[in-house]
Short mmCIF file of C-alpha atoms and ligand atoms in Angstrom, two decimals:
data_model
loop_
_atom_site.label_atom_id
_atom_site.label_comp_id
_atom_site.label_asym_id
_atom_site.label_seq_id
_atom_site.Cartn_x
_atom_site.Cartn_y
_atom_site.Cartn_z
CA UNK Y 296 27.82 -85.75 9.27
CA UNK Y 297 28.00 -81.94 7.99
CA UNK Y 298 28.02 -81.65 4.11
CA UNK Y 299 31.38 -79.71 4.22
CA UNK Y 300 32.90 -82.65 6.18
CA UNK Y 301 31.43 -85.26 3.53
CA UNK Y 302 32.94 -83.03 0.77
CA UNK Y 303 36.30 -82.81 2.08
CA UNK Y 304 35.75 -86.71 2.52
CA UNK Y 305 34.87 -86.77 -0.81
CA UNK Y 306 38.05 -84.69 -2.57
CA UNK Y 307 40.25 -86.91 -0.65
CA UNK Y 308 38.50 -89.85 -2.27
CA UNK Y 309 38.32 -88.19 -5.67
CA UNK Y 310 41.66 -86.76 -6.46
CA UNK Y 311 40.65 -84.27 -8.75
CA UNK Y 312 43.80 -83.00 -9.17
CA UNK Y 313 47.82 -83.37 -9.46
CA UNK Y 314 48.66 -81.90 -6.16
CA UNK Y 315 46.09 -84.12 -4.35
CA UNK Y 316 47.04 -87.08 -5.51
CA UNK Y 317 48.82 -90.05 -3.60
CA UNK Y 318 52.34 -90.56 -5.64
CA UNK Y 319 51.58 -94.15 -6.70
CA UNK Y 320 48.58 -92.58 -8.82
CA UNK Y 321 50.62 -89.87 -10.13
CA UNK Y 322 51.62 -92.22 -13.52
CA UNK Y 323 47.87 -92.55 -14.64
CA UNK Y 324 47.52 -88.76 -14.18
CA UNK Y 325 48.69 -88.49 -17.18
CA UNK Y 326 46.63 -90.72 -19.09
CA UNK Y 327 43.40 -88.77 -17.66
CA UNK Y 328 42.47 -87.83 -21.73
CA UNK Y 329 42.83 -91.16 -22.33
CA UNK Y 330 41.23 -92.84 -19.39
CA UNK Y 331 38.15 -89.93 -20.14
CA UNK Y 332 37.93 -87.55 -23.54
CA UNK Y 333 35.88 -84.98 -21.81
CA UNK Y 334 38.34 -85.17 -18.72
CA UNK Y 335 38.33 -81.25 -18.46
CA UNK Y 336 34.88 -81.09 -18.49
CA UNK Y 337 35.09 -82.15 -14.66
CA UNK Y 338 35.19 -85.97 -14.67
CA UNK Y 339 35.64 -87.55 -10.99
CA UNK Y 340 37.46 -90.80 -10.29
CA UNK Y 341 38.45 -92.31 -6.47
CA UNK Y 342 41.63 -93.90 -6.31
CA UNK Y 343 40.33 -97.43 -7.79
CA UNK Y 344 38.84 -95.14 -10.39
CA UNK Y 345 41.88 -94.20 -11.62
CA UNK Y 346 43.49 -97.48 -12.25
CA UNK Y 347 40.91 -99.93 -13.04
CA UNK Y 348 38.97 -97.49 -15.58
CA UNK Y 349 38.84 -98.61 -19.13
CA UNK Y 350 40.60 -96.32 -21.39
CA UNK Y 351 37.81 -94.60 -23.42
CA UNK Y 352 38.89 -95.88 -27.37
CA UNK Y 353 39.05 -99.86 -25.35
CA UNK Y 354 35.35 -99.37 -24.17
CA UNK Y 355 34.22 -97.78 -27.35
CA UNK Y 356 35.08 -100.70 -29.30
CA UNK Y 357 33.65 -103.20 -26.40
CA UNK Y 358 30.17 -101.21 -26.51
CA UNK Y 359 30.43 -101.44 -30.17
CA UNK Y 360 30.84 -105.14 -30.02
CA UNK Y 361 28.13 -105.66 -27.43
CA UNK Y 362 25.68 -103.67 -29.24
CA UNK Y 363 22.37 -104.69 -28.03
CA UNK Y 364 19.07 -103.43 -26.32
CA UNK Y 365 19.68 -104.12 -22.51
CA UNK Y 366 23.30 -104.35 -21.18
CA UNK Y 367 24.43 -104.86 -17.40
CA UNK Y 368 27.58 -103.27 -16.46
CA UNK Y 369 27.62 -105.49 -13.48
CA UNK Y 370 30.63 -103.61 -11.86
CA UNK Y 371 30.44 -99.87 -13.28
CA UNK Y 372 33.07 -98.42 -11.21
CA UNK Y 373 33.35 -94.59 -12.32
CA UNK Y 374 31.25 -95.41 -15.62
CA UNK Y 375 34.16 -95.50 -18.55
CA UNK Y 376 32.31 -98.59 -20.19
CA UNK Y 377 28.42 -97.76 -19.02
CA UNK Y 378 28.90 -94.72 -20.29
CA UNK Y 379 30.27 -96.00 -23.79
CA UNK Y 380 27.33 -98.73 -23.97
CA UNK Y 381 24.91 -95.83 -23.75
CA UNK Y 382 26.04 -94.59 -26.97
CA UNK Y 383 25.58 -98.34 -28.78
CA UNK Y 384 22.72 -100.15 -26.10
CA UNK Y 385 18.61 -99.10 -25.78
CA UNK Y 386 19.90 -98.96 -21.93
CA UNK Y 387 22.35 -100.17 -19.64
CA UNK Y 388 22.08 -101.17 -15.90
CA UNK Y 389 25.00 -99.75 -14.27
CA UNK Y 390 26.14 -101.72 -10.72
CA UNK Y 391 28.61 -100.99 -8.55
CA UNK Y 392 28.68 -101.75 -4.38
CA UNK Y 393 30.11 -98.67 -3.68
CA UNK Y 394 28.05 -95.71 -2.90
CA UNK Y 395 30.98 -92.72 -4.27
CA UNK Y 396 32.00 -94.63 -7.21
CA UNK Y 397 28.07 -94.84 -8.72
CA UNK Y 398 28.04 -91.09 -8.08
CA UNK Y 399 30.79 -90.22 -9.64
CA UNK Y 400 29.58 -92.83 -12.72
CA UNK Y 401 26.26 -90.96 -12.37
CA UNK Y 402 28.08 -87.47 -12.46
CA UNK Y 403 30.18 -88.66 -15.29
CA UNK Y 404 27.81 -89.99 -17.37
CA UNK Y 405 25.71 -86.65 -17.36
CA UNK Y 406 29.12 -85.03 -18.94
CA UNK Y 407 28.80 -87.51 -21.73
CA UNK Y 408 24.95 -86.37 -22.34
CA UNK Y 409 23.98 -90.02 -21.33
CA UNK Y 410 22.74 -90.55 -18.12
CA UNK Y 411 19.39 -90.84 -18.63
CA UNK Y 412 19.91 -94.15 -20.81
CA UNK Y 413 21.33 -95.62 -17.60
CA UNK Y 414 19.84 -97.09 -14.46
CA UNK Y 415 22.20 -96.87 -11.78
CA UNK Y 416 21.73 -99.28 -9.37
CA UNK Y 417 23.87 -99.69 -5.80
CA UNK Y 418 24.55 -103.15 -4.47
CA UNK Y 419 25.80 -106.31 -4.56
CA UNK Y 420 25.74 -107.88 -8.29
CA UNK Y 421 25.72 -111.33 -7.51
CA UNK Y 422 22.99 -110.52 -4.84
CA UNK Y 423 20.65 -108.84 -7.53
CA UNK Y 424 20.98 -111.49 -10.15
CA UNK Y 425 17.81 -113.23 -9.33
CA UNK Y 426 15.95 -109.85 -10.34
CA UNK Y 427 18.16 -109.01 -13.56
CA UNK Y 428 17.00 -109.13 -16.86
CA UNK Y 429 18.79 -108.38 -19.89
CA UNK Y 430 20.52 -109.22 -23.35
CA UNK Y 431 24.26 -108.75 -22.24
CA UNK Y 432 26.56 -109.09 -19.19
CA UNK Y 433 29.85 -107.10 -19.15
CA UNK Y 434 31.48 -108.51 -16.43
CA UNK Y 435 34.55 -106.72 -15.02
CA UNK Y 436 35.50 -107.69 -11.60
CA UNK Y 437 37.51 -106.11 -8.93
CA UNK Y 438 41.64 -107.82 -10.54
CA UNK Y 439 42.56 -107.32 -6.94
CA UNK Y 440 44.31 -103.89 -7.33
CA UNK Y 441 47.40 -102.64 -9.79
CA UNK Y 442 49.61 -105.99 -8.25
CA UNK Y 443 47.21 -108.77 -10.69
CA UNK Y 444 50.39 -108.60 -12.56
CA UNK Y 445 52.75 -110.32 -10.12
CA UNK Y 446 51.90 -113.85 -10.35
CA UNK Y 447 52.87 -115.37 -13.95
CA UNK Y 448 49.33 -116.50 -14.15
CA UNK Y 449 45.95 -115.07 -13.20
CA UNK Y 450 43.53 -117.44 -11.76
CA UNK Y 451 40.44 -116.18 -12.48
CA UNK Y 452 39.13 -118.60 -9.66
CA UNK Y 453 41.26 -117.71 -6.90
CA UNK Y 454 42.53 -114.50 -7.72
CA UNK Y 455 39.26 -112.13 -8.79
CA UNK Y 456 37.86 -111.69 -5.30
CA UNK Y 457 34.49 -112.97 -5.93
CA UNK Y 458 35.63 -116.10 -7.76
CA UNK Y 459 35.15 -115.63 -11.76
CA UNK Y 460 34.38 -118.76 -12.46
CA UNK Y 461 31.79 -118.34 -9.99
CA UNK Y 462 30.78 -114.87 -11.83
CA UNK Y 463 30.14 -116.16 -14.87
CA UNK Y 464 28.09 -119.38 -13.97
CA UNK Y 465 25.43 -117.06 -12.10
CA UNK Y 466 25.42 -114.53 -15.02
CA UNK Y 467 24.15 -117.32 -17.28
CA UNK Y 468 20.83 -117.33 -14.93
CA UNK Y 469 20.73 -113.86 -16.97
CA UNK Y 470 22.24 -114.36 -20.72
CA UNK Y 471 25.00 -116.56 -22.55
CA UNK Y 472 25.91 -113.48 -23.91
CA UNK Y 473 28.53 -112.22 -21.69
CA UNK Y 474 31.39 -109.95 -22.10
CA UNK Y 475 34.62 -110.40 -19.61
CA UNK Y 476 36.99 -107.64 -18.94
CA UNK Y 477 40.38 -109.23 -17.68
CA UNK Y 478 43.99 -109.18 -17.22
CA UNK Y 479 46.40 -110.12 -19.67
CA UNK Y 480 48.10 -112.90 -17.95
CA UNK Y 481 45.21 -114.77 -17.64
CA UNK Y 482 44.67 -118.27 -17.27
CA UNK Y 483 43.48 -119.05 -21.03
CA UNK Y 484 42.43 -122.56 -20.48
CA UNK Y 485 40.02 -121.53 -17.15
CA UNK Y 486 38.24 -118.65 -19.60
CA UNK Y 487 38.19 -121.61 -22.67
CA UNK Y 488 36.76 -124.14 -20.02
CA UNK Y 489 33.72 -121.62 -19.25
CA UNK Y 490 32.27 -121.55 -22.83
CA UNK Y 491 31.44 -125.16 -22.11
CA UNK Y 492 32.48 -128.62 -24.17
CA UNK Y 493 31.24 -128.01 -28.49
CA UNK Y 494 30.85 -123.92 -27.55
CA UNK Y 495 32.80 -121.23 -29.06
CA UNK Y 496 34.07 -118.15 -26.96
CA UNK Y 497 36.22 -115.46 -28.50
CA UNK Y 498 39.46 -114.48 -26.99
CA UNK Y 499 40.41 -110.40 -28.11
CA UNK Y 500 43.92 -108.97 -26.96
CA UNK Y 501 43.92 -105.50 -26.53
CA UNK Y 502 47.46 -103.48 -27.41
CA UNK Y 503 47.88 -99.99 -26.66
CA UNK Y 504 50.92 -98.52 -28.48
CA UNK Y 505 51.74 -101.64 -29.32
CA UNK Y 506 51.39 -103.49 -25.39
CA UNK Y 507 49.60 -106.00 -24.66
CA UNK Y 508 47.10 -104.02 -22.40
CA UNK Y 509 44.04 -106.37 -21.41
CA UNK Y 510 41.95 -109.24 -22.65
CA UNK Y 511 38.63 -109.40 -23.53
CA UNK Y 512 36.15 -112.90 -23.71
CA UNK Y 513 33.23 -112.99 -25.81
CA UNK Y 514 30.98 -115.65 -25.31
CA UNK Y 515 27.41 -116.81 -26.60
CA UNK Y 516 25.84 -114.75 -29.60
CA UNK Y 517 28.99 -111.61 -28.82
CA UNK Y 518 31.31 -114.69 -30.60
CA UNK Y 519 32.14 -112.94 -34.03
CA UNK Y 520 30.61 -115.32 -36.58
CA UNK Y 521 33.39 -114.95 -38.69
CA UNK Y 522 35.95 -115.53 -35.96
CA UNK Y 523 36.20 -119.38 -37.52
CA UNK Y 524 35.90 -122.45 -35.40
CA UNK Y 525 37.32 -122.13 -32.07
CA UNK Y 526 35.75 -125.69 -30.16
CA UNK Y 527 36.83 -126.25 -26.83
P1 ADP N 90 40.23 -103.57 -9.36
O1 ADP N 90 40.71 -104.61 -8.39
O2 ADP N 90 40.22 -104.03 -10.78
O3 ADP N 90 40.84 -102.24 -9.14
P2 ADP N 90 37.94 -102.62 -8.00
O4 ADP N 90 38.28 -103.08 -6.61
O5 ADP N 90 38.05 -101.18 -8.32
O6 ADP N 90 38.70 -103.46 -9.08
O7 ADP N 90 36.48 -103.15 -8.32
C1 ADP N 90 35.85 -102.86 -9.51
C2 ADP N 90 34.51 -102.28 -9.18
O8 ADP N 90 33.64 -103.30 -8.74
C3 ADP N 90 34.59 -101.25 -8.06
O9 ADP N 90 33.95 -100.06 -8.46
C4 ADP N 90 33.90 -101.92 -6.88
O10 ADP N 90 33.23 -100.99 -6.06
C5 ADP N 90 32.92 -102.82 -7.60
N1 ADP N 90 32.47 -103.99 -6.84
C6 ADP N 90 33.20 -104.79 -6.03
N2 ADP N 90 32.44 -105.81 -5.56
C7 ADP N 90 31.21 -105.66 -6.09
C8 ADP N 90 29.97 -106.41 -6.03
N3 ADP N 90 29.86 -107.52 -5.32
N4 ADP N 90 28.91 -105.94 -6.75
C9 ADP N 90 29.01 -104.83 -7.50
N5 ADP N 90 30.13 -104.08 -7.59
C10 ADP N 90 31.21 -104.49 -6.91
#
């Protein structure tokens, strides 16, 4: 394939601006400081990238809470949160399956003045497990696009392609101490039932002018000790 073929490939998959934009995606162009600070400093985001990024001040606070030496961001996407943990982890191990999205983490991460604290790796999480090592998972799974809304419920079992319950079971061959990214309608007794019988987990809701936006499940050592008791 000629390079100006894969380029024009590439701005269709990137979207870097208004007019090139599909007119379901139109809504989060506005949001594009908030999804990304340094936005005009030529950050590049596909289609998924747009709506499954975590706005920047959400993934501050979740680097800040999983402060720690090594951190896997087992599905990077376009980097929001990898990028974040390299401000508050030694280094991060950013995954993602797909080959444009780690660029464009890669890309955005150098904007940030942070790339070289990451590893970028491309391929299948649960495939690399066996050869992971670190001190924190961050798990946040493909929801199945924006319609994880439409069911009353989220089953994190049925519903996250890759089965979450699944997810989390083979990140504990890694750590306890994992982080989980997921939407607000989720089932709260699955994500209790994963901490395990007489273990703690820590359930955050995260409001953005004042709506319920996401949730976020902290689980091993990442449960705040001052959270109280919380035994499932
Ligand atoms: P959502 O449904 O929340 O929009 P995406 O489909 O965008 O989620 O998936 C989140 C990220 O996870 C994407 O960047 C996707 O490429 C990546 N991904 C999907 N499956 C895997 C996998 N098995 N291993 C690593 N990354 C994956």
């Amino acid at each position: 394939m000629s390079s100006s073929i894969q380029s024009a490939t590439l701005e269709k998959r990137l979207h870097s601006s208004m007019e090139t934009m599909p007119d379901f995606l139109k809504k989060y162009w506005n949001q594009r400081a908030i999804l990304f600070t340094k936005y005009k400093e030529g950050i590049l985001m596909d289609e998924e990238g747009w709506y499954s990024v975590t706005p920047e001040d959400i993934a501050i606070h979740i680097a800040e809470r999983c402060r720690c030496d090594v951190i896997i961001d087992a599905f990077c996407g376009v980097g929001g949160n990898a990028i974040q943990f390299a401000f508050t982890c030694h280094k991060v191990i950013a995954i993602d399956i797909d080959e444009t999205r780690l660029m464009c983490a890669k890309h955005n991460a150098m904007i940030y003045g942070v790339a070289d604290r990451i590893e970028f790796i491309l391929g299948d999480y649960l495939e690399l497990i066996p050869r992971l090592k670190a001190d924190v998972v961050f798990l946040s799974p493909p929801w199945g696009g924006p319609d994880y809304l439409s069911s009353k419920t989220f089953d994190i079992k049925t519903m996250i392609t890759l089965d979450g319950e699944k997810l989390y079971r083979e990140s504990l061959k890694i750590t306890n101490n994992i982080a989980y990214y997921l939407p607000r309608n989720v089932n709260i007794q699955q994500i209790t039932n994963l901490a395990g019988r007489g273990n703690t987990c820590e359930i955050q809701e995260v409001y953005v002018n004042g709506k319920l936006k996401t949730i976020v499940v902290y689980y091993g050592e990442l449960v705040n000790e001052d959270f109280g008791e919380n035994e499932v």
